[in-house]
Coordinates of C-alpha atoms in Angstrom, one line a residue:
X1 CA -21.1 68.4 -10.5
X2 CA -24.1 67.6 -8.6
X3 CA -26.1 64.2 -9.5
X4 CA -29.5 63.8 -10.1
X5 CA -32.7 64.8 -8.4
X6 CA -34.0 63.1 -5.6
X7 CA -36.3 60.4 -6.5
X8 CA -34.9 60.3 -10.2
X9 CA -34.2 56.9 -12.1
X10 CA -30.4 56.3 -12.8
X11 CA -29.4 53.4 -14.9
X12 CA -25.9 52.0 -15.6
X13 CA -23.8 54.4 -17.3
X14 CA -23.3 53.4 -21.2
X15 CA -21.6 56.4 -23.0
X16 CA -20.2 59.8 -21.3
X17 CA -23.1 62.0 -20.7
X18 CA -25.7 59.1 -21.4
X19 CA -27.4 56.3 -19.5
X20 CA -28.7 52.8 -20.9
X21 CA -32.4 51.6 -20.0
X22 CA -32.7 47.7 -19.6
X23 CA -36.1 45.5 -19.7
X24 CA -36.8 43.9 -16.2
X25 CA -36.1 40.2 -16.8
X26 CA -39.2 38.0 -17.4
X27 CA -41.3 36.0 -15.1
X28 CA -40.9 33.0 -14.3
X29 CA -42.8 30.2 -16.4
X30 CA -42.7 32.7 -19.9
X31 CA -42.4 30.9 -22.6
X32 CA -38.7 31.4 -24.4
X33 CA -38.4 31.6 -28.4
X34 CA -35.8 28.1 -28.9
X35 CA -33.6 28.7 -31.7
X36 CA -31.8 26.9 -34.2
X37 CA -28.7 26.9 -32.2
X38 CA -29.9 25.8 -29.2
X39 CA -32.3 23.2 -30.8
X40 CA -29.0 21.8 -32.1
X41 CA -27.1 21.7 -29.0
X42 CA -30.1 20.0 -27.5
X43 CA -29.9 17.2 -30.2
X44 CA -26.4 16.6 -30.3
X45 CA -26.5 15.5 -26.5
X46 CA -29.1 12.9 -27.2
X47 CA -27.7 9.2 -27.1
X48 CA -29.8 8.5 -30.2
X49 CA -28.6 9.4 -33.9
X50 CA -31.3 11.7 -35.2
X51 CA -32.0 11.9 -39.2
X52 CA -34.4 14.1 -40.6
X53 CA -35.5 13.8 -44.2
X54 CA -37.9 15.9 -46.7
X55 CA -40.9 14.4 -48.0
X56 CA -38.6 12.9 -50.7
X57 CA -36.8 11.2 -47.8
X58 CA -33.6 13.3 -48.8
X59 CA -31.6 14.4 -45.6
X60 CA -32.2 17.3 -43.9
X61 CA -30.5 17.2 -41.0
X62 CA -28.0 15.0 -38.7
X63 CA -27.3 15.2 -35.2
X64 CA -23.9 14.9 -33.7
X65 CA -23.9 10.9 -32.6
X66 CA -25.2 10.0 -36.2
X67 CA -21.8 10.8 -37.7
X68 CA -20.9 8.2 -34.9
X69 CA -23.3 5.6 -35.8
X70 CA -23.7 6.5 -39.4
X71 CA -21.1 8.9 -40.6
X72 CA -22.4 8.0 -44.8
X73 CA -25.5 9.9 -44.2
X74 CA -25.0 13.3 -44.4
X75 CA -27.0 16.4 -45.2
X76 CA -28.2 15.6 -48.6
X77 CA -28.1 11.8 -48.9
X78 CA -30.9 10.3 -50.2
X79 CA -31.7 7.9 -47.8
X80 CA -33.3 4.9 -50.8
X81 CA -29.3 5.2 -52.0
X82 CA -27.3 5.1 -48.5
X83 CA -25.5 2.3 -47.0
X84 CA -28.5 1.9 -45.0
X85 CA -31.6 1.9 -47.3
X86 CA -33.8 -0.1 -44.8
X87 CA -33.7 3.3 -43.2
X88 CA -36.4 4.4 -46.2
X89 CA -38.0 1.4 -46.5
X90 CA -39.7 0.3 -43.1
X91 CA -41.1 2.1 -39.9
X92 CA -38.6 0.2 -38.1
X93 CA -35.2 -1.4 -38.5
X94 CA -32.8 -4.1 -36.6
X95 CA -29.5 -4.4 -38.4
X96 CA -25.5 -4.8 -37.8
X97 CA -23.9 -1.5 -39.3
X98 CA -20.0 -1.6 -39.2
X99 CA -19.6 -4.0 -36.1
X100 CA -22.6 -2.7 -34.0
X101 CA -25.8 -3.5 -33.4
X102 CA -28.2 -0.7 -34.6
X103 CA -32.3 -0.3 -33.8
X104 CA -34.0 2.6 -35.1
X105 CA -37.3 3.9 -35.4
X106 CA -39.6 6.3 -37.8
X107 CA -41.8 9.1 -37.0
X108 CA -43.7 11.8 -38.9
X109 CA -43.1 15.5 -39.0
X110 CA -45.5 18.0 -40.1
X111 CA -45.2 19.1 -43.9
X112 CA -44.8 15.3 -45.0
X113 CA -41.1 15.4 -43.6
X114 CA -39.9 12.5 -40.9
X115 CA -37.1 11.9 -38.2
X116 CA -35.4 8.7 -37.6
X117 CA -34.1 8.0 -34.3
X118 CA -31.4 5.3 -34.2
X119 CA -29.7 4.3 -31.5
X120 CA -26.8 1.1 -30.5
X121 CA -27.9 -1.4 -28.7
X122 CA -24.4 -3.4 -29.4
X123 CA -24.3 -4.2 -25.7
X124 CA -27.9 -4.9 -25.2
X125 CA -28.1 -7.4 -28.0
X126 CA -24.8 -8.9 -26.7
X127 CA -26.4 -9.6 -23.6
X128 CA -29.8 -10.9 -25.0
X129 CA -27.7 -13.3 -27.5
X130 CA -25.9 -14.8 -24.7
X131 CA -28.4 -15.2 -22.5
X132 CA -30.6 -16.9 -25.2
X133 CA -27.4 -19.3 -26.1
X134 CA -27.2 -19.9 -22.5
X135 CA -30.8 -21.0 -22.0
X136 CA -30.2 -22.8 -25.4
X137 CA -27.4 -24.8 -24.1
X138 CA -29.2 -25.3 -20.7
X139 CA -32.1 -26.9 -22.4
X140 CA -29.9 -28.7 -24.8
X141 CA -28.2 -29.9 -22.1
X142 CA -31.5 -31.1 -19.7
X143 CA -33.2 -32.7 -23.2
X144 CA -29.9 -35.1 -23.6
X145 CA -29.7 -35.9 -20.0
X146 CA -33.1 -36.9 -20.0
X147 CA -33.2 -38.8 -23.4
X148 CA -30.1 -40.5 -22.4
X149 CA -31.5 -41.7 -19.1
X150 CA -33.8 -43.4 -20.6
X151 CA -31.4 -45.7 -22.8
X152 CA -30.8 -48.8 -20.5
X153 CA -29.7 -50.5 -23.1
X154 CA -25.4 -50.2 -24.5
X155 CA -26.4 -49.9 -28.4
X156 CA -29.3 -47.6 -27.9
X157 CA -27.2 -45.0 -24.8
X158 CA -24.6 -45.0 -27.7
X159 CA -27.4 -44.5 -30.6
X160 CA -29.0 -41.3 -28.5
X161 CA -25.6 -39.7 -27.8
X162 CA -24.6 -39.5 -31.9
X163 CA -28.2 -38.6 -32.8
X164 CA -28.8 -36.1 -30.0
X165 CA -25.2 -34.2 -30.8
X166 CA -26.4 -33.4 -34.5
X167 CA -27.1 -30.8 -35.3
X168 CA -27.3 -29.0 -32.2
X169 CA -22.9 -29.5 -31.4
X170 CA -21.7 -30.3 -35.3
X171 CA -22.5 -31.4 -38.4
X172 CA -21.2 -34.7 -37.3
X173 CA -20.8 -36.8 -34.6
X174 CA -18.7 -40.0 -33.7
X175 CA -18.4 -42.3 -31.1
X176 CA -15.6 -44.6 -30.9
X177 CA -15.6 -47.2 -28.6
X178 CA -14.6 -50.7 -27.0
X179 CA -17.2 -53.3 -26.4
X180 CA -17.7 -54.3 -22.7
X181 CA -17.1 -57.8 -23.7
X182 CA -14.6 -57.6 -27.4
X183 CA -14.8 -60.6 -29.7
X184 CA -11.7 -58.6 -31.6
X185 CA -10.0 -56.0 -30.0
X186 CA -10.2 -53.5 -32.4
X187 CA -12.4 -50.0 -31.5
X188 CA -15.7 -49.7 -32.4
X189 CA -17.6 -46.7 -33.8
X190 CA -21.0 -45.5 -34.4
X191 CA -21.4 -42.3 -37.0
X192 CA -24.0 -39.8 -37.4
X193 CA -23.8 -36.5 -39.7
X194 CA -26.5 -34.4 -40.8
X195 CA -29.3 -35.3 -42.9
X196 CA -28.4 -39.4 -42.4
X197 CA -31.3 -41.8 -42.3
X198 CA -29.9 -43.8 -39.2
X199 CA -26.5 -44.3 -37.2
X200 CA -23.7 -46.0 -38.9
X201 CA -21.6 -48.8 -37.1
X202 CA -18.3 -49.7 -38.4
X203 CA -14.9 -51.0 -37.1
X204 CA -11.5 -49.8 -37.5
X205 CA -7.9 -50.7 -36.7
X206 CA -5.8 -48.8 -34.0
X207 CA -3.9 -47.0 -37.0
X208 CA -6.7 -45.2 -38.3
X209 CA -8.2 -43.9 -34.9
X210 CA -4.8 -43.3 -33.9
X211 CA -4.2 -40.4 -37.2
X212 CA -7.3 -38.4 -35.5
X213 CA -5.2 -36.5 -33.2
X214 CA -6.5 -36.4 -29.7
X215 CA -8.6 -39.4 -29.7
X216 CA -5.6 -41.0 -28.0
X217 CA -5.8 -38.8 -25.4
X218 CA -9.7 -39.9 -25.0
X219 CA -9.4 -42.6 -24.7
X220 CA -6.7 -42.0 -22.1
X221 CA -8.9 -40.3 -20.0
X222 CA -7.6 -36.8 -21.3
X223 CA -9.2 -33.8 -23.2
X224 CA -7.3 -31.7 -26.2
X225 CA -8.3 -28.7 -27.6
X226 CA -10.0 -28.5 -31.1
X227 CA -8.6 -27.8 -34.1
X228 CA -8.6 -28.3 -37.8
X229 CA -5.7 -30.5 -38.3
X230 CA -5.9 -30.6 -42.3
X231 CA -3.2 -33.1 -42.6
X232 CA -5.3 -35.7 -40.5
X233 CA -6.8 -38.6 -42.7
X234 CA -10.3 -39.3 -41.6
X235 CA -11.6 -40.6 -44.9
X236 CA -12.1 -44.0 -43.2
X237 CA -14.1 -42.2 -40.4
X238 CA -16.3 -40.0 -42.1
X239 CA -19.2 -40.6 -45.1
X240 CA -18.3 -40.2 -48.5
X241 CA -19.0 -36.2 -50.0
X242 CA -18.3 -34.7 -46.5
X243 CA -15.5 -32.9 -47.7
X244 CA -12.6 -31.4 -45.5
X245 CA -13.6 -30.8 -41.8
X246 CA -13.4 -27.2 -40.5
X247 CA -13.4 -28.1 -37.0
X248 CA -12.9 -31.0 -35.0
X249 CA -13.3 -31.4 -30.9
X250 CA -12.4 -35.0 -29.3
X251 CA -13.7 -35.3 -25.8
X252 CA -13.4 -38.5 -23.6
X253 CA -16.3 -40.5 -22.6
X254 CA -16.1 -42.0 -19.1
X255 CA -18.2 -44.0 -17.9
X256 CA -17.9 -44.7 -13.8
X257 CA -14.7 -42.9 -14.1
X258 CA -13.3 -45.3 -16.3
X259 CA -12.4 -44.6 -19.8
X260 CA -15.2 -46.8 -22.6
X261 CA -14.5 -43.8 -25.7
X262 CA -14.2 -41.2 -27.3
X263 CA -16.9 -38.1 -28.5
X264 CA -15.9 -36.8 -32.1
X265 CA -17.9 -33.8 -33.2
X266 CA -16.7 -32.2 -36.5
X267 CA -18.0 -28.8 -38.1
X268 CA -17.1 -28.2 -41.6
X269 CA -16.9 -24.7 -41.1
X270 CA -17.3 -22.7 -38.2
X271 CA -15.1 -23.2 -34.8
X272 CA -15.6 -24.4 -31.6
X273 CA -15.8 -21.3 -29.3
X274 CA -14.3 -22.2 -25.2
X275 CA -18.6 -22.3 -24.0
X276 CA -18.8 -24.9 -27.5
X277 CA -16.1 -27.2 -26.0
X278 CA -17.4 -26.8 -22.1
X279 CA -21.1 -27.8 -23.5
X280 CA -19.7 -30.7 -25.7
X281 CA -17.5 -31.9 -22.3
X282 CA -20.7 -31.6 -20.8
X283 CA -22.3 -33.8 -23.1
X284 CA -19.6 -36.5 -23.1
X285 CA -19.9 -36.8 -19.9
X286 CA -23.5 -36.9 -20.0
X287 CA -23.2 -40.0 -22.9
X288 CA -20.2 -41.5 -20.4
X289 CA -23.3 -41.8 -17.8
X290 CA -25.7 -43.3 -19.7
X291 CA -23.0 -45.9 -21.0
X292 CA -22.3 -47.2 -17.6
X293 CA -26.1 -47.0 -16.3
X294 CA -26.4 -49.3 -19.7
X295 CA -23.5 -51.4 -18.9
X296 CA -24.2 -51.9 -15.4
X297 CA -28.1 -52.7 -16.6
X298 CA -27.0 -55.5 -18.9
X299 CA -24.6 -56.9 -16.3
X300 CA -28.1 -57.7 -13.8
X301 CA -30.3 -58.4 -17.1
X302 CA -27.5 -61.2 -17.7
X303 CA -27.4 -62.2 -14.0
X304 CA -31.3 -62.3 -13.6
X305 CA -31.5 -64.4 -17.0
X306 CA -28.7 -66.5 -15.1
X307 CA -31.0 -66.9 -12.4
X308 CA -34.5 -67.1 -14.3
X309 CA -32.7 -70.2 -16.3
X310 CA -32.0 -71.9 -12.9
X311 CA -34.9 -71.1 -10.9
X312 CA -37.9 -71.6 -13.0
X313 CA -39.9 -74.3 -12.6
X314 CA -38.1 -77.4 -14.1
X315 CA -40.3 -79.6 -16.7
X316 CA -42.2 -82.2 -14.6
X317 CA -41.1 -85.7 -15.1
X318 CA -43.5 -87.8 -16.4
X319 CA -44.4 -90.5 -13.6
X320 CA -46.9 -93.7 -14.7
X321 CA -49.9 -93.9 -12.9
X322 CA -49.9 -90.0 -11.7
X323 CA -50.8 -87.3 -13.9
X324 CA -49.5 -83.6 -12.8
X325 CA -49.4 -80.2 -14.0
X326 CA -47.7 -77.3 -12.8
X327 CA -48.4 -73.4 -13.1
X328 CA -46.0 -70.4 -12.1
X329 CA -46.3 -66.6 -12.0
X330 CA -43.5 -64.5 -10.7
X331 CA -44.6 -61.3 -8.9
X332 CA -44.7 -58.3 -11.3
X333 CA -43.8 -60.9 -14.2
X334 CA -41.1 -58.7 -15.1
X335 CA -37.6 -61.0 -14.3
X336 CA -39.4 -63.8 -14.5
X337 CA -38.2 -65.1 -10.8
X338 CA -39.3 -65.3 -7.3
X339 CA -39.8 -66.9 -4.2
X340 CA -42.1 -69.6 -4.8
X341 CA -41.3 -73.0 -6.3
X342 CA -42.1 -76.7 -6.7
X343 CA -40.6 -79.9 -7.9
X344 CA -41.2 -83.5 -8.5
X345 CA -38.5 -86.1 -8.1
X346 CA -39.8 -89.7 -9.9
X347 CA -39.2 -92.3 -7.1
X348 CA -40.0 -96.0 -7.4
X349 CA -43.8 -96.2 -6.0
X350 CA -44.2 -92.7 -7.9
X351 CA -42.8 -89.6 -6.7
X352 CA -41.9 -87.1 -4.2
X353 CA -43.3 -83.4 -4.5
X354 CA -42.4 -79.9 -3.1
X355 CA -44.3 -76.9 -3.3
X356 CA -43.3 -74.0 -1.3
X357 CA -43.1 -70.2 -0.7
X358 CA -39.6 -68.4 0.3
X359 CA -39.6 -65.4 3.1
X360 CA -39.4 -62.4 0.9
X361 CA -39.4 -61.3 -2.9
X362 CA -36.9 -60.7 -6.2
X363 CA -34.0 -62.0 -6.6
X364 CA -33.4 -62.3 -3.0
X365 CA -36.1 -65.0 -2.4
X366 CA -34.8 -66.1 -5.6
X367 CA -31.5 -67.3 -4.2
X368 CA -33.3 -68.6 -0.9
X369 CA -35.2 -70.5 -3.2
X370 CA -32.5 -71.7 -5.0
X371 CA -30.7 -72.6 -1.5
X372 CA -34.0 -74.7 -0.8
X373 CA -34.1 -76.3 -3.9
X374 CA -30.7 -77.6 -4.2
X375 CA -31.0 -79.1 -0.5
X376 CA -34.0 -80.8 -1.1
X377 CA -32.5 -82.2 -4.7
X378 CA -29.5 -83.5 -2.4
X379 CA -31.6 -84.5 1.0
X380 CA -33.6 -86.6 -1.1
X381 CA -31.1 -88.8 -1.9
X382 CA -30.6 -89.9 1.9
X383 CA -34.4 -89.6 2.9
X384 CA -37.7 -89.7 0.9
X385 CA -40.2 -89.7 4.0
X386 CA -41.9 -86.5 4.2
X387 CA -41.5 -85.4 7.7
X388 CA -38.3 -86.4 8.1
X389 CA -37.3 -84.4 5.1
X390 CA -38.6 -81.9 6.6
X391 CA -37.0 -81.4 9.3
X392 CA -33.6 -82.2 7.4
X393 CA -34.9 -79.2 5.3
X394 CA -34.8 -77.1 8.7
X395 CA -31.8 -78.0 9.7
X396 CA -30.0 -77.2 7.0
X397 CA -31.6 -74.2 7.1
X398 CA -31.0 -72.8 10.4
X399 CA -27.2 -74.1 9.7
X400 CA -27.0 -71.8 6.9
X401 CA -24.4 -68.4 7.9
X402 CA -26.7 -65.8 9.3
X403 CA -29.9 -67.5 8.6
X404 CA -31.4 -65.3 11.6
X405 CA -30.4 -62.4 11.0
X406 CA -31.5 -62.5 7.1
X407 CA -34.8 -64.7 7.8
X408 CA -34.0 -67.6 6.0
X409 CA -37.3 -69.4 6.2
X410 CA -39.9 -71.2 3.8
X411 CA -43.1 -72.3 4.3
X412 CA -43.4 -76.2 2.2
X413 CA -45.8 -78.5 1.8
X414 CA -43.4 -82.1 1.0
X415 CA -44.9 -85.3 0.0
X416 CA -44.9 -89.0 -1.6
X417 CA -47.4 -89.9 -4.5
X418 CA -47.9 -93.7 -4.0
X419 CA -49.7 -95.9 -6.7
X420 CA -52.0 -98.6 -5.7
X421 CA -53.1 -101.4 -7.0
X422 CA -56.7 -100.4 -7.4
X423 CA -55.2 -97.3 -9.5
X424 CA -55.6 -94.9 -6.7
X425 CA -52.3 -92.9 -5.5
X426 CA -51.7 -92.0 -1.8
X427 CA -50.1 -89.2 -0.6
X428 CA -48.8 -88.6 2.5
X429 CA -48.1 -85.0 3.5
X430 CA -45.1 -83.2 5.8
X431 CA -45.1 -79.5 6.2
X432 CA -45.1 -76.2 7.7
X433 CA -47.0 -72.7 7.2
X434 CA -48.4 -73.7 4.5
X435 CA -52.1 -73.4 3.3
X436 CA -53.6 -77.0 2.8
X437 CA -53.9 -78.4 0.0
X438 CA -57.7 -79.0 -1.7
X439 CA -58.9 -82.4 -2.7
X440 CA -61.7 -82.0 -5.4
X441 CA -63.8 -85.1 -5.9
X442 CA -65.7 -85.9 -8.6
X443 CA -69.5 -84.7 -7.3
X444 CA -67.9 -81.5 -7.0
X445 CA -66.7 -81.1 -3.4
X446 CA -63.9 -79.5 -2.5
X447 CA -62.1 -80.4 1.3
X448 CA -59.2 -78.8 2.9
X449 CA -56.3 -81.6 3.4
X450 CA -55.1 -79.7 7.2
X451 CA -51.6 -80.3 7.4
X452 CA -50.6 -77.6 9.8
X453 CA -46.9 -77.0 11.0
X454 CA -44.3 -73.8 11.7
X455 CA -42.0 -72.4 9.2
X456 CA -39.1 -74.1 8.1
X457 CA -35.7 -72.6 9.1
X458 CA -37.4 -70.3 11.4
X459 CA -37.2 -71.1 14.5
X460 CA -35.1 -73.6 16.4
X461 CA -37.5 -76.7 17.7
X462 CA -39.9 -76.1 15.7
X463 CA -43.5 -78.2 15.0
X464 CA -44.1 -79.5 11.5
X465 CA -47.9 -81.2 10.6
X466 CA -48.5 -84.3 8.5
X467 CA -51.4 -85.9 7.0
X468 CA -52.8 -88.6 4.6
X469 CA -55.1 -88.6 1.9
X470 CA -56.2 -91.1 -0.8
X471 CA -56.3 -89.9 -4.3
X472 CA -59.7 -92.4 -6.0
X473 CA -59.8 -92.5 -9.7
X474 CA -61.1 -89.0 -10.9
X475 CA -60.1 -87.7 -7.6
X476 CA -57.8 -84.5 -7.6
X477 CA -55.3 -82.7 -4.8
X478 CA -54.2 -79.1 -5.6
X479 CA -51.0 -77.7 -3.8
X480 CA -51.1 -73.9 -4.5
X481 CA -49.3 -70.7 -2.6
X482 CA -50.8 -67.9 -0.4
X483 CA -50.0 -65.2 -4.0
X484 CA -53.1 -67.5 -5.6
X485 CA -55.7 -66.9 -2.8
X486 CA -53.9 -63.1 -2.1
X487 CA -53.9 -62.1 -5.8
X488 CA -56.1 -58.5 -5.4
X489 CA -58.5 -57.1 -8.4
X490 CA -61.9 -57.1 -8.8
X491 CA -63.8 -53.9 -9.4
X492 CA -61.7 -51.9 -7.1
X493 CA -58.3 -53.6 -6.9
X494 CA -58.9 -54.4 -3.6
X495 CA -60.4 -57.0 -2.9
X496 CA -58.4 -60.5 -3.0
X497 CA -59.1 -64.0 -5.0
X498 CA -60.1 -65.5 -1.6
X499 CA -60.1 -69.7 -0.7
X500 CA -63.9 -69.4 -1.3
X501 CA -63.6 -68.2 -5.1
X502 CA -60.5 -70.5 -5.6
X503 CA -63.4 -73.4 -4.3
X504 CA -66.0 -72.4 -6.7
X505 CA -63.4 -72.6 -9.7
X506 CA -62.6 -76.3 -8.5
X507 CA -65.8 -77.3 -8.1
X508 CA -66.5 -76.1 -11.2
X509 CA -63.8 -77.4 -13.0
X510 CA -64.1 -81.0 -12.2
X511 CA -63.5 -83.9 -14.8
X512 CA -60.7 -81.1 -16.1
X513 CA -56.6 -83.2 -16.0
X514 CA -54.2 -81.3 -14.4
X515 CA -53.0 -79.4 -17.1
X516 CA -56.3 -78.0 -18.3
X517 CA -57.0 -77.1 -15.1
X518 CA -53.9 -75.6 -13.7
X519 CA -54.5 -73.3 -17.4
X520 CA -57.9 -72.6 -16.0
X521 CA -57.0 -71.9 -12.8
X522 CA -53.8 -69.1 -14.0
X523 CA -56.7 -67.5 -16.2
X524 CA -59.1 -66.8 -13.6
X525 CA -56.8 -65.4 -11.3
X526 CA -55.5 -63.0 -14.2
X527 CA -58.5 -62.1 -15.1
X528 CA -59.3 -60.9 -11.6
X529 CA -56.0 -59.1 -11.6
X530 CA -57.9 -57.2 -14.9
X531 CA -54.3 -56.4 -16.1
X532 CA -52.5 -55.4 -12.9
X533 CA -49.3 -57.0 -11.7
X534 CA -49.6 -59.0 -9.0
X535 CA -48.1 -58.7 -5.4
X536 CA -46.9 -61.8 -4.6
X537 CA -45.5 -65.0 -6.7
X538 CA -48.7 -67.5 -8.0
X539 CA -47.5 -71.2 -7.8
X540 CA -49.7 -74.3 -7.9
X541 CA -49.5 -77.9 -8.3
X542 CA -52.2 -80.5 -9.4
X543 CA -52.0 -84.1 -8.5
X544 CA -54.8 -87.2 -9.5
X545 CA -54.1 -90.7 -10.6
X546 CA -53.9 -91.4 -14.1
X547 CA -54.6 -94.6 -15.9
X548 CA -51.3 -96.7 -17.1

């Protein structure tokens, strides 16, 4: 058998005696007819369940991962009547279908029909929600610590940490407690639940805290896990129509380390989940905080109140013949104390002053001028002449433990009011680094009294001035501190009271007593303050002779 002719075309051999003829394949980029088939293939690999519908909304079709997702909606469901009619209701969709979170989303086909295209977004949403709750408990967490900073008072730390728990931690929340300073030692407790008008305060005896299981441990120091302990009787603890607590976490509030409570937060229905019970630790801890900033503020309010009581300005004695008047203003008028001072000791020709200005501020020149104070209430006793008391004063000073090194020094003007018998007073003048006193006549001048001088209790050897001056009838001396003439205001804060305005209000004031003008005196200087704290204490002392 011979094959074909030369040049013929031969194809692949198909029956005995015949040959089969195939198209050449197409080229490249021709479009391909898609059928059903491989349309549904196609589908079923998506991630997204796919639902189509007629224009009834009446299933047409169902990929493979919506018998996954949704395995009631079949071919033929009407979607109005499935499990899932928000699929027929809305363009879009956001719902939990049989444990998972589901999103879908309409479009339209041509010839009124559509598609939905659903897809789980379980993990997704997990993520979102926990992040949210974290950012939640984050700025739960900053608002407390912030509002409970500010509570530097015990009742009001304890007040924000019941008020700030509900309802963010329970439905309610207890405190129990011991006061820093018990009149009974029984625990106390603060309540607030949901929907009360104010905290309630209450006491209760050891048995009743002690049936609320792990509030011993609290208040121990140690933490329990929550629970619902039905057979725990906390009518006495909670408000009337609560009903039955579903959860209840006790957490132990320390404050500097120490034990001072117990944090009660009840639910009545749902749990405390382990990131519940870390937050509400958290919190307790928080509250612990502010209780001890609280304690620890009232401990220096009662110390400074200690020291305001014994360092103000005592009442002036009231001294025949003389007339004075006094007037005091701390610097920043907050405690109430500072370094400057004066006093007036009744002797038996009249009296012996002391005005003078402590190195420093607060409640450190406080207790230097306390120090200087009591020496001069006991060195007076052994010597009444000015200079000499002055240097006493120094002595005692530079004696004093580490007077050096702490700069233990006072500038003081110290002198004796003498009647006369022509009604005048004299006064005779010891002291050092202090400005001099003015004497106001009664045309209106005002004159410096120079008395000069160092420190006192600064330096070893060192100078004090004295002088004399005669107070006439009508005739007026005024001792004052460096804070009167230093006091800064005006239009631009700036610029001080100055000697020469403190003149002008002298001069102008004359014919004034003491009193009234001491009064005037304090209101012209805060009026130049215009509101602003002074930097420096404001002390003054005005002297004239008196009739009787």
């Amino acid at each position: 058998m011979t094959g074909p002719p030369h040049g013929g075309v031969t194809g692949p051999v198909g029956t005995r005696g015949q040959t089969t003829r195939h198209d050449a394949p197409p080229s490249p980029g021709t479009p391909q007819p898609a059928g059903s088939q491989l349309a549904r293939e196609l589908l079923d690999g998506l991630a997204d369940a796919v639902v189509t519908t007629d224009g009834t909304g009446v299933v047409t079709f169902v990929n493979a991962r919506t018998a996954e997702l949704l395995p009631e909606i079949v071919p033929g469901t009407d979607l109005s009547a499935s499990a899932l009619p928000a699929l027929a209701a809305a363009e879009t969709f956001d719902a939990e279908h049989r444990g998972r979170r589901l999103r879908g989303v309409r479009r339209c086909l041509t010839g009124g029909r559509y598609a939905w295209y659903v897809r789980d977004v379980s993990e997704e949403y997990a993520r979102t929600t926990a992040l949210l709750a974290e950012r939640s408990r984050t700025a739960f967490l900053t608002r407390a610590g912030s509002r409970l900073g500010m509570s530097l008072h015990r009742d009001h730390a304890l007040r924000t940490a019941v008020t700030l728990a509900v309802p963010y931690l329970a439905d309610l929340a207890l405190v129990v407690h011991r006061p820093p300073t018990p009149t009974e030692h029984l625990p106390h407790w603060l309540r607030y639940a949901d929907g009360d008008p104010a905290p309630v305060a209450g006491v209760a005896p050891w048995a009743v805290t002690s049936a609320l299981p792990g509030l011993p441990e609290a208040f121990a120091g140690d933490t329990s896990d929550p629970g619902p302990w039905p057979d725990a009787d906390l009518t006495d603890l909670l408000p009337a129509g609560f009903g039955r607590p579903g959860a209840v976490l006790v957490s132990p509030v320390l404050a500097a380390g120490r034990p001072a409570g117990a944090l009660v937060l009840v639910r009545r229905a749902t749990t405390f989940d382990p990131r519940d019970v870390e937050v509400a630790r958290e919190f307790a801890a928080r509250a612990g905080a502010a209780l001890a900033t609280a304690d620890l503020y009232g401990e220096q309010a009662h110390l400074a109140r200690v020291l305001q009581a014994s360092l103000l300005p005592p009442e002036l004695p009231a001294v025949p013949g003389i007339a004075l008047a006094g007037g005091y203003r701390a610097a920043g008028d907050t405690l109430r104390i500072g370094g400057d001072f004066y006093q007036v000791f009744p002797t038996a020709r009249g009296a012996l002053f002391a005005l003078g200005d402590v190195c420093g501020k607060g409640v450190g020149a406080a207790v230097l001028t306390g120090r200087v104070r009591q020496s001069l209430q006991t060195l007076r006793l052994v010597e009444q002449r000015p200079a000499e008391l002055v240097r006493l004063l120094d002595r005692a000073l530079l004696d004093t433990p580490d007077a050096a090194r702490h700069s233990q020094f006072t500038t003081v003007l110290l002198g004796t009011l003498d009647r006369e018998p022509d009604g005048g007073v004299r006064a005779t003048i010891a002291g050092g680094g202090h400005p001099s006193p003015l004497l106001v006549r009664p045309d209106g001048t005002v004159e410096p009294v120079p008395v000069g001088g160092m420190p006192v209790g600064a330096l070893t050897g060192a100078r004090f001035g004295r002088a004399t001056v005669r107070l006439a009838p009508g005739e007026l001396l005024l001792a004052y501190s460096d804070g009167v003439i230093e006091a800064r205001g005006g239009p631009r804060d700036v610029e001080m009271f100055g000697e020469g305005r403190l003149r002008r209000a002298l001069a102008s004031a004359v014919g004034l007593p003491p009193a009234a003008l001491v009064d005037r005196l304090l209101q012209l200087v805060d009026e130049w303050l215009g509101g602003q704290s002074q930097d420096d204490d404001i002390t003054m002392l005005a002297m004239s002779a008196s009739p009787g």
